PDB file of N, CA and C in Angstrom:
ATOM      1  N   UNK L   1     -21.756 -21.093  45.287  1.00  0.00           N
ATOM      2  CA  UNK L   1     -21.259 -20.023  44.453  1.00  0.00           C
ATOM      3  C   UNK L   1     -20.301 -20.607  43.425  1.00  0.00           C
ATOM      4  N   UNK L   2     -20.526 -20.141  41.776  1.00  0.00           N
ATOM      5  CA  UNK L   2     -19.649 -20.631  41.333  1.00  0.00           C
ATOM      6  C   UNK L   2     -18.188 -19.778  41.390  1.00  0.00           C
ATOM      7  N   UNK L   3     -17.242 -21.084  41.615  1.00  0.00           N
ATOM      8  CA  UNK L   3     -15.869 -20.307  41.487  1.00  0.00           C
ATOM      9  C   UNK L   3     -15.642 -19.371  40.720  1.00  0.00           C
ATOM     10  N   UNK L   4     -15.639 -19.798  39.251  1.00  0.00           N
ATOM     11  CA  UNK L   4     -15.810 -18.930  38.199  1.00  0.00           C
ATOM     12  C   UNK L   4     -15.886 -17.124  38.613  1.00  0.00           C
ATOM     13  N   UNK L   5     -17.315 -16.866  39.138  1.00  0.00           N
ATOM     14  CA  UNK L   5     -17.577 -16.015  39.497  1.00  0.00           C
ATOM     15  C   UNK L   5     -16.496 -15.315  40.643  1.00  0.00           C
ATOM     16  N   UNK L   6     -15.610 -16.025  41.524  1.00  0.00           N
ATOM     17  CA  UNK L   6     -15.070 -15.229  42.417  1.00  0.00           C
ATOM     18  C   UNK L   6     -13.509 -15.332  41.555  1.00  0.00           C
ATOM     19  N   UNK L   7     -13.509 -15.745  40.681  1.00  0.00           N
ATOM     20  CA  UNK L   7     -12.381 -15.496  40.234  1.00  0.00           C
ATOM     21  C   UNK L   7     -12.526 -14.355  39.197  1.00  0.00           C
ATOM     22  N   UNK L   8     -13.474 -13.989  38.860  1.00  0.00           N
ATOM     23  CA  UNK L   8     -14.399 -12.882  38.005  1.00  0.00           C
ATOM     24  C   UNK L   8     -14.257 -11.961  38.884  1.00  0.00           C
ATOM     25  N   UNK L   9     -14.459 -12.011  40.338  1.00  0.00           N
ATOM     26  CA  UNK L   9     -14.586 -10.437  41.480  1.00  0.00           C
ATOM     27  C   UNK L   9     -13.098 -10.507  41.149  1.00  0.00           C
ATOM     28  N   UNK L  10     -12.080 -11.200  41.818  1.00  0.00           N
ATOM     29  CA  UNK L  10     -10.988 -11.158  41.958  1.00  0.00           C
ATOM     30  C   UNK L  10      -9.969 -10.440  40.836  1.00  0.00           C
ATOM     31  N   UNK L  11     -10.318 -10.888  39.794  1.00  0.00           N
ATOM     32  CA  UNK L  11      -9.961  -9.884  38.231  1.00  0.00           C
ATOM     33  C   UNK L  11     -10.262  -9.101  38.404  1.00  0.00           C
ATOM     34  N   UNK L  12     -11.452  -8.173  38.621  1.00  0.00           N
ATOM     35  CA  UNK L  12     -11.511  -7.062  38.250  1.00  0.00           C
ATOM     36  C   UNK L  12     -10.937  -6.013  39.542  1.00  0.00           C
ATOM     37  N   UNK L  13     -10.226  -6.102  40.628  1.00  0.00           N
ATOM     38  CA  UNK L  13      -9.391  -5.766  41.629  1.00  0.00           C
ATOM     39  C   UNK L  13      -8.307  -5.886  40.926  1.00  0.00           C
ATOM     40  N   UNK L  14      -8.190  -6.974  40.535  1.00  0.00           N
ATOM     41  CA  UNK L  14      -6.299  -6.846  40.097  1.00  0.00           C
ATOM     42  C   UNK L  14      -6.317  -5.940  39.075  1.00  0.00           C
ATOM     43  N   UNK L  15      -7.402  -5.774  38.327  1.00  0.00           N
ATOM     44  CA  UNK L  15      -6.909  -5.518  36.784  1.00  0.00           C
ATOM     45  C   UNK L  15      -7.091  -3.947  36.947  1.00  0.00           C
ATOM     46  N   UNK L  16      -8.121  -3.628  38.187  1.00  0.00           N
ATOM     47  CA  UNK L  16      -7.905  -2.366  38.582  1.00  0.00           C
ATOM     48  C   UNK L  16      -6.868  -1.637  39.520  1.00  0.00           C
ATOM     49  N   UNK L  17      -5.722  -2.597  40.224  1.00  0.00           N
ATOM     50  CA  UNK L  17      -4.791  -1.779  40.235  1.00  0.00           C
ATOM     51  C   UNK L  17      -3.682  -2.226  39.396  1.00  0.00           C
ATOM     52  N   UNK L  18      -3.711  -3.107  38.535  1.00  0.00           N
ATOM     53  CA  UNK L  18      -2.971  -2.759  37.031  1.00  0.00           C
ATOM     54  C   UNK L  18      -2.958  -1.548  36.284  1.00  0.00           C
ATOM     55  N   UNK L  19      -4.114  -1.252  36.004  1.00  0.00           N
ATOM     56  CA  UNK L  19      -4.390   0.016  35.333  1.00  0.00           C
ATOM     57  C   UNK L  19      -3.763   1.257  36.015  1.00  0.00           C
ATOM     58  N   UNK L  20      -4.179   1.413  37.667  1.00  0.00           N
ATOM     59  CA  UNK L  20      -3.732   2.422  38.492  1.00  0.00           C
ATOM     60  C   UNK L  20      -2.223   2.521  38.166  1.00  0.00           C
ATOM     61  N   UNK L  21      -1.633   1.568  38.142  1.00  0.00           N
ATOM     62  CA  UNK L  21       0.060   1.102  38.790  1.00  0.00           C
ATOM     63  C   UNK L  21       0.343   1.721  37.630  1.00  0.00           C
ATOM     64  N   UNK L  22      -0.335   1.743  35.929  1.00  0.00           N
ATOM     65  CA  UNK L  22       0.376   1.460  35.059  1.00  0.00           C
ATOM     66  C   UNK L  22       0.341   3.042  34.630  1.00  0.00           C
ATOM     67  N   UNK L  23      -0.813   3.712  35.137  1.00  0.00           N
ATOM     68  CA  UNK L  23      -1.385   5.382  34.625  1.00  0.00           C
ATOM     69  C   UNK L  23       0.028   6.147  36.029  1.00  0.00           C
ATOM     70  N   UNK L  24      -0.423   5.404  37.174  1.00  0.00           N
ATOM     71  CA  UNK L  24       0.666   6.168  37.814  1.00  0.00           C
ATOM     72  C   UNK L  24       2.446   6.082  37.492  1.00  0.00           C
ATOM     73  N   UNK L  25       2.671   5.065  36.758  1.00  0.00           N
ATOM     74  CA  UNK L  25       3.952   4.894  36.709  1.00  0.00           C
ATOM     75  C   UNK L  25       4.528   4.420  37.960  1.00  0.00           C
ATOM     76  N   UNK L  26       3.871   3.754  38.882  1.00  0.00           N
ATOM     77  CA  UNK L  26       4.521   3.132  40.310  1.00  0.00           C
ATOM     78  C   UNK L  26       3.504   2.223  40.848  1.00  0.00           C
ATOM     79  N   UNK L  27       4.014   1.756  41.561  1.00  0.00           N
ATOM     80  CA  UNK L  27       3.359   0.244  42.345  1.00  0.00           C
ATOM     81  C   UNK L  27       2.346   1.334  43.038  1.00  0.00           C
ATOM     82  N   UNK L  28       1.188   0.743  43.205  1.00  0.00           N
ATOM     83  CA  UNK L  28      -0.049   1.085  44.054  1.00  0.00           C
ATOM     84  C   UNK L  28      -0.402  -0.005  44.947  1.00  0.00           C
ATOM     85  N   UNK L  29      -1.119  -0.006  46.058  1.00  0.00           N
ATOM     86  CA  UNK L  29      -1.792  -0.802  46.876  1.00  0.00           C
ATOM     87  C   UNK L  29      -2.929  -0.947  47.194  1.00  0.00           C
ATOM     88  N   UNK L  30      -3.647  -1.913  47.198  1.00  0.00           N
ATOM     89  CA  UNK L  30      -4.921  -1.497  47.701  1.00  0.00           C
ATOM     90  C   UNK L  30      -5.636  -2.168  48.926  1.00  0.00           C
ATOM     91  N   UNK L  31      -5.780  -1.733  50.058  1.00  0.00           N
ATOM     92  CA  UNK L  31      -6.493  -2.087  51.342  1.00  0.00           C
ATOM     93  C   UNK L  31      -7.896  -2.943  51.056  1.00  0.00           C
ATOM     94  N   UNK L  32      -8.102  -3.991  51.539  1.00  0.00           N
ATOM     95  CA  UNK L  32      -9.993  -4.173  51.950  1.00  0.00           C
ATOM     96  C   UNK L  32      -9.897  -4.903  53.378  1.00  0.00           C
ATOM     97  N   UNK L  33     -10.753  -4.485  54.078  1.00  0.00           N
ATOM     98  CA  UNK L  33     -10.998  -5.002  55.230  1.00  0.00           C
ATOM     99  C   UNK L  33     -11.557  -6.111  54.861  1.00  0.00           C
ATOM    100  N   UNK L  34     -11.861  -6.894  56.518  1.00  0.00           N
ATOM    101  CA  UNK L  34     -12.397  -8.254  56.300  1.00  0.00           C
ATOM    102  C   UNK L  34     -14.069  -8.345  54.923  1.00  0.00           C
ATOM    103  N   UNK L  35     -14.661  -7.507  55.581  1.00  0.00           N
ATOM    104  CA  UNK L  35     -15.756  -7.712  55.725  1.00  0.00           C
ATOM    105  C   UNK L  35     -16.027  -7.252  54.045  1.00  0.00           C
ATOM    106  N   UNK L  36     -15.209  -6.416  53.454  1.00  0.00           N
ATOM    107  CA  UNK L  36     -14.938  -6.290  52.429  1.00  0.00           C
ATOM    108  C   UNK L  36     -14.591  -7.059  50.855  1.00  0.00           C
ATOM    109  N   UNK L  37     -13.646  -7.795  51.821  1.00  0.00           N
ATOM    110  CA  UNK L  37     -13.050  -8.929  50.905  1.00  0.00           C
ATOM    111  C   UNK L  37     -14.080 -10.185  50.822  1.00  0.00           C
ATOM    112  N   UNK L  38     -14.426 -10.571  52.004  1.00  0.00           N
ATOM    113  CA  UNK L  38     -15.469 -11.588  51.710  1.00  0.00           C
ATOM    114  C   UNK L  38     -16.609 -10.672  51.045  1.00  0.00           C
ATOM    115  N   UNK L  39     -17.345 -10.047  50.926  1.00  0.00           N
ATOM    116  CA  UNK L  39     -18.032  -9.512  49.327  1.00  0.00           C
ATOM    117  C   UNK L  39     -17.499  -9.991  48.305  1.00  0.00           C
ATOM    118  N   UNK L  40     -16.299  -9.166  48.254  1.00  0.00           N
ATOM    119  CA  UNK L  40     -15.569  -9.398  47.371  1.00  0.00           C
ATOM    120  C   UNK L  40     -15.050 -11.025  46.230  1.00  0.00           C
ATOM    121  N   UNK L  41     -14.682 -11.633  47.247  1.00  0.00           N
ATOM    122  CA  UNK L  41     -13.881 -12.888  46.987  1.00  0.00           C
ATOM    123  C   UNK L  41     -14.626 -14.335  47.966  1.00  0.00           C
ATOM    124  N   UNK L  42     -15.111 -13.752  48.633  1.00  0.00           N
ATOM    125  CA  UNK L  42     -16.169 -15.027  49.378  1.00  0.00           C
ATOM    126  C   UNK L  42     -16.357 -15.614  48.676  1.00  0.00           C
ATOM    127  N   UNK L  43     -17.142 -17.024  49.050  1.00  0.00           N
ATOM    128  CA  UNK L  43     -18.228 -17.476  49.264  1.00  0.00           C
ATOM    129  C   UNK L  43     -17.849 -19.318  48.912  1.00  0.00           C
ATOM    130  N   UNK L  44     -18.715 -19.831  49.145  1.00  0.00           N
ATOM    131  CA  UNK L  44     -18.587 -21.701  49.457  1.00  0.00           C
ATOM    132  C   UNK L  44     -19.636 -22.178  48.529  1.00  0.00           C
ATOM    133  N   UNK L  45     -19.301 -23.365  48.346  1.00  0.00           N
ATOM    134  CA  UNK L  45     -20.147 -24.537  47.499  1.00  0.00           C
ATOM    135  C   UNK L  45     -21.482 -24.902  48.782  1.00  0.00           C
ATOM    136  N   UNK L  46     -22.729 -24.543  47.858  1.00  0.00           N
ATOM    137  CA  UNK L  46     -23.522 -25.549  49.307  1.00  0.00           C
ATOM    138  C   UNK L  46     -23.237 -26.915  49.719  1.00  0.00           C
ATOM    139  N   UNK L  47     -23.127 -27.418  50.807  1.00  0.00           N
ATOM    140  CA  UNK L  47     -22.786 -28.762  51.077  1.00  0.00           C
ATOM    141  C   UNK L  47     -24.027 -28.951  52.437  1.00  0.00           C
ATOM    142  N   UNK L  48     -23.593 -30.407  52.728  1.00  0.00           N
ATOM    143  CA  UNK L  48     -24.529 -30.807  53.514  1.00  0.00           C
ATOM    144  C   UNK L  48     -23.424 -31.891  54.182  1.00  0.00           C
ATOM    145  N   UNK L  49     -23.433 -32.076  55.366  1.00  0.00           N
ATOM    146  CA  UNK L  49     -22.382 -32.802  56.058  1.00  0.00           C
ATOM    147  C   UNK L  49     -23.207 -33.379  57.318  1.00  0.00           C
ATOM    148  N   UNK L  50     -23.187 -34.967  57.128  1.00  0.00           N
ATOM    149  CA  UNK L  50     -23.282 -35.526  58.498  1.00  0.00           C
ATOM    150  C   UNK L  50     -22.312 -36.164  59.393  1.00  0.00           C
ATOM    151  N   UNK L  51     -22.270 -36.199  60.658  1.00  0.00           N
ATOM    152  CA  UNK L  51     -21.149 -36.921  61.337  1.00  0.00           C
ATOM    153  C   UNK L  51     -21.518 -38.026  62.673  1.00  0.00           C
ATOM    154  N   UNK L  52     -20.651 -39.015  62.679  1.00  0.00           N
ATOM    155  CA  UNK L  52     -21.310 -39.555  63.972  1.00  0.00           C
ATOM    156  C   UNK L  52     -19.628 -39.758  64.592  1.00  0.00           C
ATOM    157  N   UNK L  53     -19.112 -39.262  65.428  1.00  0.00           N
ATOM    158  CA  UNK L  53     -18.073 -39.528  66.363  1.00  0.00           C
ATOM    159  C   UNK L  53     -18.119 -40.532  67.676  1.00  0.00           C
ATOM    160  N   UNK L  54     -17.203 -41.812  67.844  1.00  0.00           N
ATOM    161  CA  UNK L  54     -16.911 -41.884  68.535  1.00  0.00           C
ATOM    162  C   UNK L  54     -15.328 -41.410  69.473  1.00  0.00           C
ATOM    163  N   UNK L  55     -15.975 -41.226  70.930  1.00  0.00           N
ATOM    164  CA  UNK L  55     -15.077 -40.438  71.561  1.00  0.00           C
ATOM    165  C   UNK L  55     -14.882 -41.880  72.999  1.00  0.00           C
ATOM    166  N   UNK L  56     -13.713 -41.853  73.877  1.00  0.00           N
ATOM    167  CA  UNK L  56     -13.322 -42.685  74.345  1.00  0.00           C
ATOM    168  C   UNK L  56     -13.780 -41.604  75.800  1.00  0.00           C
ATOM    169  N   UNK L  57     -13.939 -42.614  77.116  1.00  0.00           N
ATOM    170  CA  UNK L  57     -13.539 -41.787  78.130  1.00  0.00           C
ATOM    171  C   UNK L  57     -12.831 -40.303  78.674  1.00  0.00           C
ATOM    172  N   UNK L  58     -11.570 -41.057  78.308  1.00  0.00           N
ATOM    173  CA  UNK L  58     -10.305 -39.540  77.998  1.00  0.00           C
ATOM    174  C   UNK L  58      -9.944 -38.559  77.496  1.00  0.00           C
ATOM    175  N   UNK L  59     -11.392 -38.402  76.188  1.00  0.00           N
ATOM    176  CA  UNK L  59     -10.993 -37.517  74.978  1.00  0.00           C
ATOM    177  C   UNK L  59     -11.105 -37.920  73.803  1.00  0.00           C
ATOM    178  N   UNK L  60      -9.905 -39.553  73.822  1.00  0.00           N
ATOM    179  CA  UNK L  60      -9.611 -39.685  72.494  1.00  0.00           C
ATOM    180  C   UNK L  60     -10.854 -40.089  71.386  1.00  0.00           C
ATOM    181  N   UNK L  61     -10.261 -39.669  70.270  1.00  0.00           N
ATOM    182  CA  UNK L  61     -11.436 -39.523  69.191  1.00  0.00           C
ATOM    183  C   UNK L  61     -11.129 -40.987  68.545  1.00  0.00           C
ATOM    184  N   UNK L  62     -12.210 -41.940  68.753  1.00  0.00           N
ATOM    185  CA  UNK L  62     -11.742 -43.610  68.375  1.00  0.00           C
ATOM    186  C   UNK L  62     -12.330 -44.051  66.683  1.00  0.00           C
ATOM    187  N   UNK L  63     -13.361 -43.033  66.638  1.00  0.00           N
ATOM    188  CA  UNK L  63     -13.984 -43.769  65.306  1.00  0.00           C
ATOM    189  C   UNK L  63     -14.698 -41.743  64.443  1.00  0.00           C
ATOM    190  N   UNK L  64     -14.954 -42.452  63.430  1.00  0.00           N
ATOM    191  CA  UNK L  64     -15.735 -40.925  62.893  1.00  0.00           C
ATOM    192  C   UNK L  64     -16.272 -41.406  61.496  1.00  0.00           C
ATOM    193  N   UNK L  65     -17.636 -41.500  61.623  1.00  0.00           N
ATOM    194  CA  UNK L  65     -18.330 -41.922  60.089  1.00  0.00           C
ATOM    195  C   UNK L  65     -18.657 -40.085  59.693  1.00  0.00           C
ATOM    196  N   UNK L  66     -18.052 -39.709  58.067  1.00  0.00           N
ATOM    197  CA  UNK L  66     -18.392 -38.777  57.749  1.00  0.00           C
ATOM    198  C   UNK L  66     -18.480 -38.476  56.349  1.00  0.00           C
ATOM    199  N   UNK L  67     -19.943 -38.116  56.432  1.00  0.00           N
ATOM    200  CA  UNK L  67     -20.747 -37.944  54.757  1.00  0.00           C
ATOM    201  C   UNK L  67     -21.046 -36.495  55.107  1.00  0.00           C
ATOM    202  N   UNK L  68     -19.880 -36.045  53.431  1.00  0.00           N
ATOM    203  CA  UNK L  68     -20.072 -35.057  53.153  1.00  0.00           C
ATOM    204  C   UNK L  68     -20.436 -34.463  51.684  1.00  0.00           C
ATOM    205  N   UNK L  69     -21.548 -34.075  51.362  1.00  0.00           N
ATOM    206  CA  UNK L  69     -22.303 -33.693  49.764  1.00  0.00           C
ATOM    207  C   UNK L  69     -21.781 -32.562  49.869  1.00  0.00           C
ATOM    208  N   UNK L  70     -21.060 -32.222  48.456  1.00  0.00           N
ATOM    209  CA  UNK L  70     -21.477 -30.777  48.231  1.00  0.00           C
ATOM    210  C   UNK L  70     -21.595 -30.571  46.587  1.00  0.00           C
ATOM    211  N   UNK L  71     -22.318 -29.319  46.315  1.00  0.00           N
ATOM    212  CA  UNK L  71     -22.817 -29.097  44.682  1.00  0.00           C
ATOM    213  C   UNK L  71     -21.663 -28.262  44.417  1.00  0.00           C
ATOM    214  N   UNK L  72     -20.603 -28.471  43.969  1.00  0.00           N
ATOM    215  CA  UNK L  72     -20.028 -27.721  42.757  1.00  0.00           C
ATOM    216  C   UNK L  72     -20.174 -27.446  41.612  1.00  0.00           C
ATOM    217  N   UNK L  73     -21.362 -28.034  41.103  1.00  0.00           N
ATOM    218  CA  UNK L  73     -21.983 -27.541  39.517  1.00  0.00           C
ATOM    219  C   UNK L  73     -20.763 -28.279  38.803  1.00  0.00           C
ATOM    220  N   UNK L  74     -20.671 -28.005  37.688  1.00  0.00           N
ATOM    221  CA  UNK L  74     -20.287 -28.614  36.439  1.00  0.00           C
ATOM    222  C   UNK L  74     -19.132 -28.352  35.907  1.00  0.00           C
ATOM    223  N   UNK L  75     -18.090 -27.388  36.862  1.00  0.00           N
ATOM    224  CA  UNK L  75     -17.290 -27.119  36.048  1.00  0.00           C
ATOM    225  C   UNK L  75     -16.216 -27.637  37.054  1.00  0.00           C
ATOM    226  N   UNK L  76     -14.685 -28.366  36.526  1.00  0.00           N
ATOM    227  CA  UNK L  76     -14.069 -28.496  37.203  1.00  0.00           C
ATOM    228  C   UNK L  76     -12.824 -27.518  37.399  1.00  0.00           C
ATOM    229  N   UNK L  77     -13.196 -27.335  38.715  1.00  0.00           N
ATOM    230  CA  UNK L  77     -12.684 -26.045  39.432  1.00  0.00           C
ATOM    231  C   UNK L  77     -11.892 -26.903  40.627  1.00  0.00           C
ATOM    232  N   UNK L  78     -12.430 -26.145  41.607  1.00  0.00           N
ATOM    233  CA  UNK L  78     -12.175 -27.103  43.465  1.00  0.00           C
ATOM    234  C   UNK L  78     -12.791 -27.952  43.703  1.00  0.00           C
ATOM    235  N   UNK L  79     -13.906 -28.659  43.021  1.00  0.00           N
ATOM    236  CA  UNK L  79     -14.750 -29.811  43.029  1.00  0.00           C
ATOM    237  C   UNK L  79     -13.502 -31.212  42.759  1.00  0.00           C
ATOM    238  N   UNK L  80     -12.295 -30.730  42.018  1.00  0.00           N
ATOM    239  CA  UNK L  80     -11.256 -31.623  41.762  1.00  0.00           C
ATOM    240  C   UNK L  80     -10.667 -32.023  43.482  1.00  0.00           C
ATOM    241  N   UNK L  81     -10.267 -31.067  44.037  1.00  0.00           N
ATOM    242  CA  UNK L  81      -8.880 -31.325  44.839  1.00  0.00           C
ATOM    243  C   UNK L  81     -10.163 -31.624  46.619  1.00  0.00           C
ATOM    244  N   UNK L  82     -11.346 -31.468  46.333  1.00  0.00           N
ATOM    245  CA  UNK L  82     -11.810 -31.482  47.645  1.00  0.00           C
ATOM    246  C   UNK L  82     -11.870 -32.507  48.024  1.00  0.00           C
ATOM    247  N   UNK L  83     -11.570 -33.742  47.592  1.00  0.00           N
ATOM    248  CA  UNK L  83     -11.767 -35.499  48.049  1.00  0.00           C
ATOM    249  C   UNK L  83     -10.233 -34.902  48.717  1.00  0.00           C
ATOM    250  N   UNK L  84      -9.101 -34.821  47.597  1.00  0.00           N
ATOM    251  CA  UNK L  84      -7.930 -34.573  48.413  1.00  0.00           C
ATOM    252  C   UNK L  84      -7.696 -33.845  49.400  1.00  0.00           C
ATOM    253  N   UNK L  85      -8.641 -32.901  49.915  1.00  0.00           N
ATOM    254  CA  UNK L  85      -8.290 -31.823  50.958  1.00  0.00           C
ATOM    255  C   UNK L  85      -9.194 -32.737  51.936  1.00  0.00           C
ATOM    256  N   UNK L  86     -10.179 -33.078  51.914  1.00  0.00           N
ATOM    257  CA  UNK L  86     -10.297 -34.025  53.251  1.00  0.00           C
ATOM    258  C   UNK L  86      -9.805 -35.080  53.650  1.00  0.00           C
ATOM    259  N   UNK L  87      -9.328 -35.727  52.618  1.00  0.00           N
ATOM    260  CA  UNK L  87      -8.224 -37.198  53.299  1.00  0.00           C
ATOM    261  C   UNK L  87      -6.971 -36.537  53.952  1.00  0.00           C
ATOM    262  N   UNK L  88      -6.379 -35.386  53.466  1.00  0.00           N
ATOM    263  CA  UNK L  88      -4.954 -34.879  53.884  1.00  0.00           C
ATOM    264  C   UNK L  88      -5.151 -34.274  55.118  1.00  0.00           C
ATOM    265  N   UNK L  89      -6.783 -33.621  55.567  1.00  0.00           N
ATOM    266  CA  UNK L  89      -7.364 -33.368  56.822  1.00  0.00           C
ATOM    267  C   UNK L  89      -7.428 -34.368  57.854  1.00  0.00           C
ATOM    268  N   UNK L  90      -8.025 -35.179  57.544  1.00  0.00           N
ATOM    269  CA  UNK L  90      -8.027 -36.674  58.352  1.00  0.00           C
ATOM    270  C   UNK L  90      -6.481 -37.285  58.670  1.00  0.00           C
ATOM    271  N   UNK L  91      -5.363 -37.238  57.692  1.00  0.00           N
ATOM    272  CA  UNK L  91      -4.303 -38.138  58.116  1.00  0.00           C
ATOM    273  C   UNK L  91      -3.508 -37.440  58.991  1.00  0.00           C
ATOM    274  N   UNK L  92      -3.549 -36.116  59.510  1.00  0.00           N
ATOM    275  CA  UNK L  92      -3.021 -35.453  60.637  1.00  0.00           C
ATOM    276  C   UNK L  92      -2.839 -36.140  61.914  1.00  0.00           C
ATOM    277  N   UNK L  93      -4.013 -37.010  61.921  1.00  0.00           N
ATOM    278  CA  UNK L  93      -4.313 -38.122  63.174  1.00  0.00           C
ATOM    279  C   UNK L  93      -4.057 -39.473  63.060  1.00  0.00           C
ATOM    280  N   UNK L  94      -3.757 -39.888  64.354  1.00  0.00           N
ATOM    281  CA  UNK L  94      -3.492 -41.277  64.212  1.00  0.00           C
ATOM    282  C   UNK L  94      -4.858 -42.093  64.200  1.00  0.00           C
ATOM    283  N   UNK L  95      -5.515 -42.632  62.969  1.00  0.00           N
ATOM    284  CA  UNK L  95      -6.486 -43.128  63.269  1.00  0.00           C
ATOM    285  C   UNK L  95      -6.787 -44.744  62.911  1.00  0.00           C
ATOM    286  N   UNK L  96      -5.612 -45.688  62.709  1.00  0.00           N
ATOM    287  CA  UNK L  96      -5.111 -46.635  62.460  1.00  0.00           C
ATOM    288  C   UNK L  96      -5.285 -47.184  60.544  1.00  0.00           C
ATOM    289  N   UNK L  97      -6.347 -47.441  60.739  1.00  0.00           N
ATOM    290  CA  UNK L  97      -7.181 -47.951  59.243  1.00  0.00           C
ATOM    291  C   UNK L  97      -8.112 -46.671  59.086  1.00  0.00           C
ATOM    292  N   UNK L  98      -7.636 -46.204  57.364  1.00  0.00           N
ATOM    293  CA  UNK L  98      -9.169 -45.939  57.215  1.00  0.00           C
ATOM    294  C   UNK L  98      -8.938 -45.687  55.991  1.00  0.00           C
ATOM    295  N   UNK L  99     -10.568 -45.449  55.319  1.00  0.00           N
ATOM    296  CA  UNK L  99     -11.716 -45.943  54.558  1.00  0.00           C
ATOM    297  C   UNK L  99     -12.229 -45.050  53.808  1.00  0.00           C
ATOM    298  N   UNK L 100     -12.172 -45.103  52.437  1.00  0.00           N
ATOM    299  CA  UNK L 100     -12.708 -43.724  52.018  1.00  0.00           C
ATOM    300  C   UNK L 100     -13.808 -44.396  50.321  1.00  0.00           C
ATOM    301  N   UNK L 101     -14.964 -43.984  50.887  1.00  0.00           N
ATOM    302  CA  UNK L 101     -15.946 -43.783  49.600  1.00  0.00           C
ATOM    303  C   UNK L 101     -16.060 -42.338  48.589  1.00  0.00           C
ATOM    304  N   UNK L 102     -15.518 -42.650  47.762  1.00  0.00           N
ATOM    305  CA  UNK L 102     -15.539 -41.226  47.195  1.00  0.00           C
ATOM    306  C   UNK L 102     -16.521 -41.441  45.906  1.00  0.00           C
ATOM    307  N   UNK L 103     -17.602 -40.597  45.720  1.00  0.00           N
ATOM    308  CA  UNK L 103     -18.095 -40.583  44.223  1.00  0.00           C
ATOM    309  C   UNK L 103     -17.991 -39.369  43.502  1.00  0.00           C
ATOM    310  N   UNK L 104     -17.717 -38.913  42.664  1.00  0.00           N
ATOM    311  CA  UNK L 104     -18.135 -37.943  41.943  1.00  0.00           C
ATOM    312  C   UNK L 104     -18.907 -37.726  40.714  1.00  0.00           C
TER     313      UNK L 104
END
């Protein structure tokens, strides 16, 4: 989905209780349930993600090869910060060395 577009749903909510707030002369609110809002404001880049984990006896998580594609189309939107949102995901853990191929 392009961002674009959910920032397009998302305007026209705000800009409709702008208008409300501004005809009523007072702050208005407006409710959406879950199931609502994702209509609304949903939706994800297709991606495709493989993983191979190694795991130790005990639990611990020792190794993790992970290729992840996804199509953000052409415009730079969140296609920018998503290399950064998975390295800042990964360093939560102690995982001694690691390794990052990034292309865009």
């Amino acid at each position: 989905m392009n961002m674009q577009k959910c920032i397009e749903k998302r305007g026209k909510v705000a800009t409709s209780c702008a208008l409300a707030a501004k005809k009523l002369q007072h702050p208005v609110r407006m409710y959406q349930n879950r199931k609502t809002d994702m209509i609304m404001a949903g939706g994800r880049y297709p991606m495709k993600k493989t993983y191979s984990v190694g795991i130790r006896n005990d639990g611990k998580i020792t190794a993790l090869d992970l290729q992840i594609l996804f199509n953000a189309g052409i415009y730079v939107d969140i296609s920018a910060i998503m290399p950064h949102n998975i390295v800042c995901a990964l360093k939560k853990y102690d995982w001694g060395a690691l390794s990052f191929d990034i292309k865009v």
